[in-house]
Amino acid sequence: MEYAIDFGTSNTVVARINENGEIETVKLDAYSSFIADNPPLIPSFVYVQDAVTEQVLIGQEVSDRGLDNKSIKGEPRFFKAFKRAIGSNVSMFVPEIDGREVEFELVGEWFLKQIIDRLPDVNSLIFTVPVDSFESYRNWLGKVCEKLTVDQVRILDEPTAAALGYGLNGGGETLLVVDFGGGTLDLSLVKLSSAQAQTAVNQPKSPLGFLLKWGDRTIKNTSTSNNQSSQTAKVFAKTGQNLGGIDIDNWIVDYFHKELGLPKNSIVTRLAERIKISLSSNESVTEVYFNDQTFESYELTLTRSQLTQILEQQKFFANLDQALDRIRQQATRQNLDLAQIDAVLLVGGTSQIPAVKEWALKHFPSEKVKANKPFEAIAHGAVSQGWELQDFLYHSYGVRYWDKRYKKHNWHTIVKSGTTYPLEKPVELTLGASIADQPSIELVIGELGETNVEVYFEDERLVTRVLDGKQVAVQILNENSKAIAKLDPLGQTGSDRLRVLFQVDEKRTLRISVQDLLIKQKLLDDVAVVQLV
């Protein structure tokens, strides 16, 4: 049986197609929470009982046992929001539990493995990933998959899955997905083919996404979309950033810290989250905090208008506007006007905040804004069958060079963001030796992104800060295989030595060919260098 897992910063959703051919959200006893009007969600919580033997509790069972604020002998054993830190460049403290260092990647692996072990008859899995995730996060998923006894694993962008999950009637829709969860904001403009997702459930057409694993082999990026009868989901534009509901919780905590002098701890953070959720259905909310050190009680009261003021102060709406502008710019380059879209789909728990819907209504007619499936759309869309994905590269890719003018390393872009693949023709680059008698030439290949959000640790919280301008975010992809050619005879400065051709194939694999111009020999011929999963 095939399952889709929408691994979220705050909650995780599992979906499958049941025996009747219907898509359903899976309930997992002990793990799933059951809140009125919500589907069964698995809180993304982990409590480490024993790090050495890898005994952990996850999801709702952590809260039910009152372990969501527990430590033993000063060792923090409760983890939440760990997805945000997986694959991050952020330098952070790694806790030691039972004499073992426990990284966030390991916590995430334990969490997913516990869920997968509880699912019956698993032979195929689909993971959804944020638009702005770097290859390191997706490669982490690939490493997790290597340890699973599951035949097939593939990945799919979260907003693309959400577009399929809403399954609007009529077909042929152009949809803007605003996916606003606990840790990320993703926007995606997707064009569906003329048949809607639900009609394809029982048809043997090729699935969308990229394979991470097939049988006993781990396949870093093999597209299975080769069936000409498949329906298509074409991505026209997408953007994302590290901004979500957890940040709003932190801003509310900061507000009460400033107004009432409350500490920034996990208890106040939980109260802030409850206030935020309650304000979705109430104009004003009050929670009580009792300080067991001073024996004082505090009333934490917040209104919707006060929350809106907090959001404005943190440039929340300015960030939403900037994200929408990036989508508009990408769409305009393809002669697509946002006024032509058929629906705006609000997805994720943070999208339930009234201020977010009010923002959407300022930009789009009310009849186009849909918000009736915030939690399940991604997982349900991912498990839909019979769709082929036509996508483009979200980040740019480049090679590192020494910038003599500024006396520092810089990056030369070889494949630009927004490029469709495979490339129509290879990108050519000519290289020479930088020192006399150089034995080899190296290329450092990086994934280049932009961000206006800084992620850092403060008061044991992983928080974000909106920057005034954009910064380049880079992740090196070939740290252990930089050398592309040995030079014989040795390289000398002042002349061109190598011609390098870069190609991205239909499987999103970056490949290079290298020719030695001095001896007129091909040193590498269409060799895969980096898997752009």
XYZ file of C-alpha atoms in Angstrom:
533
model
C 0.000 0.000 0.000
C 1.180 3.531 -0.772
C 1.255 6.231 1.906
C 2.006 9.943 1.752
C 3.661 11.682 4.704
C 3.454 15.443 5.081
C 6.179 15.910 7.718
C 5.455 19.325 9.223
C 7.218 21.558 11.701
C 4.232 21.532 14.089
C 2.076 18.609 12.883
C 2.468 15.652 10.551
C -0.256 14.122 8.378
C -0.315 10.619 6.876
C -2.660 9.740 4.008
C -3.375 6.693 1.854
C -5.832 5.325 -0.689
C -8.045 2.765 1.048
C -9.584 -0.444 -0.314
C -12.499 1.550 -1.770
C -10.174 3.751 -3.797
C -10.819 6.746 -1.547
C -8.123 9.025 -0.141
C -8.187 9.102 3.659
C -6.138 10.528 6.513
C -4.616 7.747 8.611
C -5.303 7.644 12.346
C -2.494 6.223 14.445
C -3.528 5.379 17.991
C -1.361 7.036 20.639
C 0.395 9.194 18.038
C -2.541 11.153 16.580
C -4.302 14.013 18.333
C -8.066 14.370 18.068
C -9.176 17.986 18.246
C -12.709 19.050 17.336
C -13.096 20.075 13.683
C -9.537 18.929 12.889
C -8.456 15.735 11.105
C -6.173 13.318 12.996
C -2.839 15.146 13.226
C 0.408 13.800 14.654
C 2.148 16.526 16.695
C 5.782 16.697 15.577
C 7.071 15.932 19.073
C 9.825 13.566 20.187
C 10.731 12.591 23.743
C 13.960 10.628 24.138
C 13.694 7.942 26.801
C 17.073 6.370 26.059
C 19.374 7.804 23.397
C 21.703 4.798 23.377
C 19.014 2.215 22.654
C 17.029 4.779 20.626
C 13.880 4.397 22.694
C 11.646 7.388 21.967
C 8.057 8.511 22.309
C 6.474 10.637 19.586
C 3.379 12.631 18.782
C 0.392 12.883 21.091
C 1.717 10.260 23.508
C 4.362 12.780 24.568
C 1.704 15.307 25.599
C -0.582 12.666 27.113
C 2.225 11.631 29.472
C 3.049 15.235 30.347
C 6.537 14.939 28.856
C 6.414 18.017 26.622
C 8.381 20.067 29.127
C 10.613 17.480 30.761
C 14.352 17.120 31.234
C 16.331 14.689 33.362
C 19.578 15.695 35.088
C 19.632 18.831 32.964
C 19.458 16.886 29.712
C 16.761 18.238 27.355
C 14.807 15.191 26.184
C 11.800 16.876 24.582
C 12.114 18.079 20.976
C 9.729 20.133 18.883
C 10.137 22.173 15.670
C 13.203 20.056 14.857
C 12.291 19.916 11.152
C 13.351 23.547 10.748
C 16.918 22.760 11.857
C 17.395 19.663 9.650
C 19.824 20.434 6.845
C 20.236 23.990 8.108
C 23.482 25.951 7.911
C 22.801 27.340 11.363
C 25.570 26.715 13.881
C 23.808 25.318 16.886
C 24.312 23.564 20.170
C 23.956 19.783 19.886
C 22.509 18.332 23.098
C 24.088 15.313 24.740
C 21.672 12.718 26.106
C 22.790 9.570 27.912
C 26.348 10.294 26.781
C 25.356 10.496 23.100
C 25.187 13.618 20.928
C 21.674 13.881 19.492
C 21.476 16.007 16.346
C 18.194 17.260 14.918
C 18.661 15.008 11.871
C 18.708 11.986 14.179
C 15.589 13.204 16.018
C 13.802 13.583 12.677
C 14.851 10.102 11.627
C 13.520 8.593 14.883
C 10.242 10.456 14.450
C 9.621 9.294 10.877
C 10.748 5.730 11.562
C 8.307 5.398 14.491
C 5.443 6.501 12.238
C 6.428 4.260 9.334
C 6.865 1.234 11.613
C 3.259 1.691 12.789
C 1.790 1.768 9.240
C 0.430 -1.550 7.933
C 1.466 -3.019 4.556
C 3.839 -0.250 3.465
C 5.464 -0.838 0.079
C 5.573 2.728 -1.245
C 6.044 6.140 0.410
C 5.769 9.733 -0.731
C 7.384 12.519 1.282
C 6.515 16.150 0.704
C 9.171 18.851 1.061
C 9.068 22.655 1.361
C 9.788 24.600 -1.811
C 12.764 26.405 -0.272
C 14.434 23.304 1.128
C 18.044 22.893 0.069
C 19.413 19.639 -1.329
C 20.850 18.844 2.118
C 17.337 18.387 3.537
C 16.271 16.203 0.624
C 19.521 14.251 0.805
C 18.816 13.700 4.507
C 15.491 12.187 3.482
C 17.375 9.980 1.030
C 19.641 8.705 3.809
C 16.617 7.972 5.991
C 15.103 6.015 3.106
C 18.233 3.874 2.784
C 17.412 2.396 6.199
C 13.761 1.647 5.397
C 12.477 -1.722 4.204
C 10.181 0.068 1.759
C 10.363 -0.722 -1.957
C 9.759 2.745 -3.364
C 10.152 6.245 -1.930
C 9.672 9.546 -3.753
C 9.411 13.234 -2.933
C 7.166 16.063 -4.070
C 7.016 19.818 -3.395
C 4.416 20.586 -0.720
C 2.484 23.343 -2.541
C 2.301 21.258 -5.727
C 0.800 18.420 -3.692
C -1.645 20.870 -2.109
C -2.862 21.952 -5.538
C -3.690 18.326 -6.344
C -5.171 17.778 -2.880
C -7.905 20.360 -3.303
C -9.088 18.589 -6.493
C -11.339 21.401 -7.714
C -14.092 20.536 -10.157
C -13.838 21.379 -13.842
C -10.147 20.624 -14.390
C -7.549 22.714 -16.170
C -7.192 25.059 -13.190
C -4.349 27.455 -12.539
C -3.930 27.518 -8.779
C -1.940 29.718 -6.412
C -1.078 27.730 -3.296
C -0.182 29.642 -0.130
C 1.248 26.967 2.176
C 1.816 28.493 5.602
C 2.767 25.943 8.227
C 4.615 25.934 11.512
C 8.065 26.535 10.047
C 7.852 27.610 6.413
C 5.955 29.840 4.014
C 5.714 28.432 0.478
C 3.908 29.903 -2.512
C 3.484 28.006 -5.744
C 1.633 28.671 -9.014
C 0.520 25.364 -10.528
C -1.386 24.559 -13.716
C -3.316 21.274 -13.645
C -4.286 19.381 -16.782
C -7.882 19.186 -17.982
C -8.835 16.190 -15.814
C -9.088 16.520 -12.046
C -7.030 14.459 -9.656
C -9.855 12.347 -8.302
C -10.693 10.857 -11.697
C -7.231 9.388 -11.895
C -7.201 7.438 -8.650
C -7.805 4.020 -10.176
C -5.974 4.574 -13.468
C -2.529 2.964 -13.947
C -0.664 6.137 -14.890
C 2.819 7.170 -13.888
C 3.205 8.905 -10.525
C 4.696 12.333 -10.105
C 7.701 13.393 -8.113
C 11.219 12.012 -7.948
C 12.295 8.595 -6.770
C 14.581 8.397 -3.772
C 14.564 4.625 -3.540
C 13.593 1.679 -5.698
C 13.947 -1.836 -4.313
C 17.314 -2.278 -2.632
C 18.837 0.701 -4.448
C 18.792 4.307 -3.368
C 18.189 6.382 -6.479
C 19.108 10.012 -5.955
C 16.660 11.599 -8.372
C 15.127 9.364 -11.003
C 11.964 10.688 -12.561
C 9.249 8.143 -13.253
C 7.161 10.501 -15.329
C 7.592 8.830 -18.719
C 4.065 7.696 -19.487
C 2.605 9.886 -22.242
C -0.924 9.295 -20.999
C -0.169 10.874 -17.624
C -1.964 14.031 -16.637
C 0.294 16.978 -15.923
C 0.816 19.357 -13.049
C 3.028 22.154 -14.394
C 4.729 24.492 -11.950
C 4.960 28.049 -13.308
C 6.375 29.809 -10.248
C 7.384 29.063 -6.671
C 9.080 30.731 -3.750
C 9.565 30.023 -0.060
C 11.226 31.100 3.147
C 11.809 30.129 6.782
C 8.784 31.793 8.338
C 5.891 30.095 10.096
C 3.585 29.712 13.051
C 6.445 29.048 15.454
C 7.782 32.522 14.733
C 4.384 34.017 15.599
C 4.439 32.089 18.884
C 7.865 33.563 19.628
C 6.683 37.091 18.788
C 3.757 36.700 21.208
C 6.174 35.470 23.894
C 8.378 38.512 23.240
C 5.300 40.765 23.551
C 4.368 39.370 26.989
C 8.020 39.455 28.057
C 8.108 43.175 27.271
C 4.648 44.013 28.655
C 4.534 41.790 31.754
C 8.125 40.731 32.286
C 7.321 37.051 31.732
C 10.194 34.647 31.117
C 10.822 33.193 27.657
C 10.328 29.525 28.468
C 8.465 26.541 27.060
C 5.404 27.043 29.294
C 4.864 30.631 28.121
C 5.475 29.486 24.536
C 2.728 26.850 24.866
C 0.337 29.477 26.235
C 1.253 31.788 23.343
C 0.477 29.026 20.850
C -2.911 28.397 22.512
C -3.701 32.102 22.388
C -2.780 32.262 18.706
C -5.009 29.286 17.859
C -7.924 30.558 19.940
C -7.791 33.961 18.233
C -8.778 32.220 14.991
C -12.293 31.861 16.434
C -12.381 34.536 19.175
C -11.833 38.279 19.198
C -10.020 38.178 22.547
C -8.313 35.388 24.519
C -6.952 35.184 28.074
C -4.636 32.528 29.503
C -3.174 32.389 33.021
C 0.509 31.859 33.777
C 1.629 30.857 37.297
C 5.248 31.426 38.215
C 6.156 28.641 40.618
C 9.314 30.496 41.679
C 7.647 33.755 42.778
C 4.140 32.309 43.349
C 2.680 35.072 41.177
C -0.109 34.678 38.618
C -0.356 36.652 35.392
C -3.239 37.074 32.995
C -2.081 36.889 29.382
C -4.723 38.712 27.339
C -4.444 39.333 23.608
C -6.938 40.576 21.034
C -6.999 39.996 17.288
C -6.132 43.634 16.651
C -3.156 43.414 19.023
C -1.953 40.273 17.238
C -2.247 42.099 13.918
C -0.145 44.936 15.351
C 2.508 42.423 16.443
C 2.538 40.921 12.943
C 2.900 44.346 11.352
C 5.800 45.236 13.658
C 7.585 42.042 12.633
C 7.130 42.850 8.909
C 4.920 39.782 8.564
C 2.622 41.218 5.898
C 5.549 42.850 4.095
C 7.076 39.384 3.823
C 3.852 37.994 2.365
C 3.739 40.852 -0.147
C 7.347 40.250 -1.178
C 6.693 36.528 -1.664
C 3.647 37.287 -3.813
C 5.691 39.796 -5.847
C 8.285 37.095 -6.574
C 5.512 34.799 -7.806
C 4.090 37.620 -9.932
C 7.507 38.330 -11.493
C 8.083 34.662 -12.344
C 4.576 34.374 -13.809
C 4.967 37.566 -15.880
C 8.090 36.136 -17.538
C 5.825 33.357 -18.818
C 3.063 35.723 -19.957
C 0.802 34.698 -17.097
C -1.220 37.258 -15.150
C -2.203 36.464 -11.557
C -5.652 37.825 -12.371
C -6.088 34.740 -14.580
C -5.739 32.212 -11.763
C -8.796 30.150 -10.874
C -8.277 29.744 -7.131
C -6.051 30.714 -4.211
C -5.607 27.778 -1.845
C -4.700 28.506 1.781
C -2.887 25.540 3.307
C -1.241 24.917 6.688
C -2.189 25.762 10.255
C -0.887 29.332 10.094
C -3.190 30.043 7.140
C -6.105 29.777 9.606
C -5.112 33.035 11.272
C -7.813 35.543 10.240
C -5.177 38.140 9.342
C -3.706 35.772 6.730
C -7.066 35.287 5.034
C -7.678 39.041 5.202
C -4.329 39.550 3.448
C -5.359 37.101 0.702
C -8.702 38.903 0.254
C -6.876 42.191 -0.275
C -5.187 40.703 -3.332
C -7.820 38.318 -4.736
C -11.627 38.127 -5.059
C -13.326 36.284 -2.192
C -14.826 33.639 -4.507
C -11.307 32.532 -5.465
C -9.898 32.163 -1.940
C -10.322 28.612 -0.595
C -9.397 27.629 2.951
C -11.493 24.542 3.692
C -8.691 21.949 3.685
C -5.730 23.485 5.505
C -4.272 20.374 7.116
C -4.926 17.499 4.699
C -4.494 19.007 1.237
C -0.762 18.281 0.959
C -0.850 14.641 2.076
C -4.033 13.927 0.091
C -2.618 15.525 -3.042
C 0.678 13.664 -2.727
C -1.027 10.280 -2.661
C -3.189 11.112 -5.707
C -2.310 8.963 -8.709
C -1.825 9.561 -12.409
C -0.011 12.883 -12.459
C 3.220 13.821 -14.226
C 5.171 16.781 -12.893
C 6.616 19.444 -15.190
C 8.912 21.461 -12.985
C 11.884 23.825 -12.936
C 14.908 24.406 -10.729
C 14.001 26.639 -7.814
C 17.565 27.551 -6.804
C 20.503 28.617 -8.956
C 23.690 26.533 -9.157
C 27.178 27.944 -9.539
C 30.925 27.459 -9.120
C 33.104 29.243 -6.580
C 35.920 31.572 -7.632
C 38.320 33.990 -5.990
C 37.161 37.558 -6.425
C 40.386 39.597 -6.674
C 38.554 42.916 -6.411
C 36.936 42.163 -3.046
C 39.577 39.647 -1.907
C 37.060 36.928 -1.051
C 35.346 33.911 -2.602
C 32.335 34.593 -4.762
C 30.016 32.536 -6.949
C 29.632 32.384 -10.721
C 26.168 31.161 -11.719
C 26.122 28.358 -14.274
C 22.447 27.375 -14.070
C 19.949 30.093 -13.134
C 16.924 29.733 -10.905
C 13.781 29.100 -12.951
C 15.573 27.031 -15.593
C 13.541 24.125 -16.938
C 15.318 20.811 -17.377
C 16.835 19.107 -19.260
C 18.844 22.080 -20.520
C 18.417 22.807 -24.224
C 22.221 23.056 -24.560
C 25.136 22.684 -22.133
C 26.612 25.685 -20.294
C 30.285 26.200 -21.199
C 33.024 27.411 -18.841
C 36.750 27.808 -19.593
C 39.262 27.366 -16.763
C 42.979 27.960 -16.333
C 45.634 27.278 -13.726
C 45.854 29.795 -10.875
C 49.442 28.923 -9.845
C 52.548 27.649 -11.605
C 52.919 23.863 -11.947
C 49.352 23.241 -10.818
C 48.686 19.460 -10.635
C 44.906 19.564 -10.840
C 41.927 21.883 -11.134
C 39.084 21.849 -8.675
C 35.516 23.085 -8.934
C 33.419 23.830 -5.864
C 29.775 23.574 -6.907
C 27.143 25.273 -4.785
C 23.387 25.625 -4.587
C 22.615 29.342 -4.523
C 19.530 30.779 -2.910
C 18.389 34.116 -1.530
C 16.868 34.827 1.836
C 15.695 37.848 3.776
C 15.261 35.803 6.961
C 18.009 35.021 9.463
C 17.672 31.864 11.583
C 19.452 31.702 14.941
C 19.179 30.401 18.524
C 18.022 32.632 21.386
C 16.842 31.582 24.845
C 16.901 27.924 23.709
C 14.543 28.834 20.847
C 15.186 28.487 17.120
C 13.913 31.877 15.974
C 13.938 33.964 12.811
C 14.536 37.634 12.165
C 13.460 39.481 9.023
C 16.421 41.261 7.411
C 16.231 44.632 5.692
C 17.827 43.267 2.518
C 18.406 39.935 0.821
C 21.386 37.732 1.550
C 22.862 34.954 -0.578
C 22.443 31.524 1.015
C 24.827 28.874 -0.325
C 25.202 25.170 0.291
C 28.242 23.381 -1.182
C 27.188 20.203 -2.966
C 30.500 18.442 -3.747
C 32.503 18.976 -0.556
C 34.274 15.608 -0.892
C 34.820 15.540 -4.677
C 36.097 18.951 -5.777
C 38.844 17.829 -8.190
C 37.528 17.493 -11.759
C 40.796 16.977 -13.678
C 44.460 16.100 -13.118
C 46.804 18.125 -15.323
C 49.561 16.319 -17.249
C 51.685 18.237 -18.070
C 51.277 20.505 -15.052
C 49.158 23.599 -15.493
C 50.710 27.049 -15.952
C 49.157 30.454 -15.421
C 48.234 32.797 -18.252
C 46.472 30.396 -20.613
C 43.174 28.545 -20.902
C 43.538 24.875 -20.031
C 40.125 23.211 -19.574
C 36.766 23.546 -21.294
C 33.940 22.358 -19.019
C 30.397 21.683 -20.258
C 27.599 21.595 -17.671
C 24.281 19.862 -18.327
C 21.212 19.152 -16.185
C 19.427 16.077 -17.500
C 15.786 15.083 -17.305
C 16.480 13.448 -13.930
C 17.746 16.723 -12.402
C 21.313 15.414 -12.356
C 24.109 17.930 -12.904
C 26.598 16.362 -15.342
C 29.920 17.650 -16.693
C 32.232 16.962 -19.623
C 35.864 18.170 -19.451
C 38.317 18.655 -22.332
C 42.022 19.420 -21.891
C 42.706 22.185 -24.436
C 46.481 21.716 -24.278
C 46.643 18.015 -25.138
C 43.271 18.065 -26.941
C 41.875 15.110 -25.008
C 38.532 14.595 -23.287
C 39.146 13.900 -19.604
C 35.525 13.454 -18.497
C 32.569 12.606 -20.692
C 29.046 13.348 -19.383
C 29.861 12.369 -15.800
C 27.269 12.831 -13.049
C 28.700 15.206 -10.438
C 25.814 16.300 -8.233
C 22.357 14.845 -7.750
C 19.836 17.699 -7.647
C 17.278 15.611 -5.792
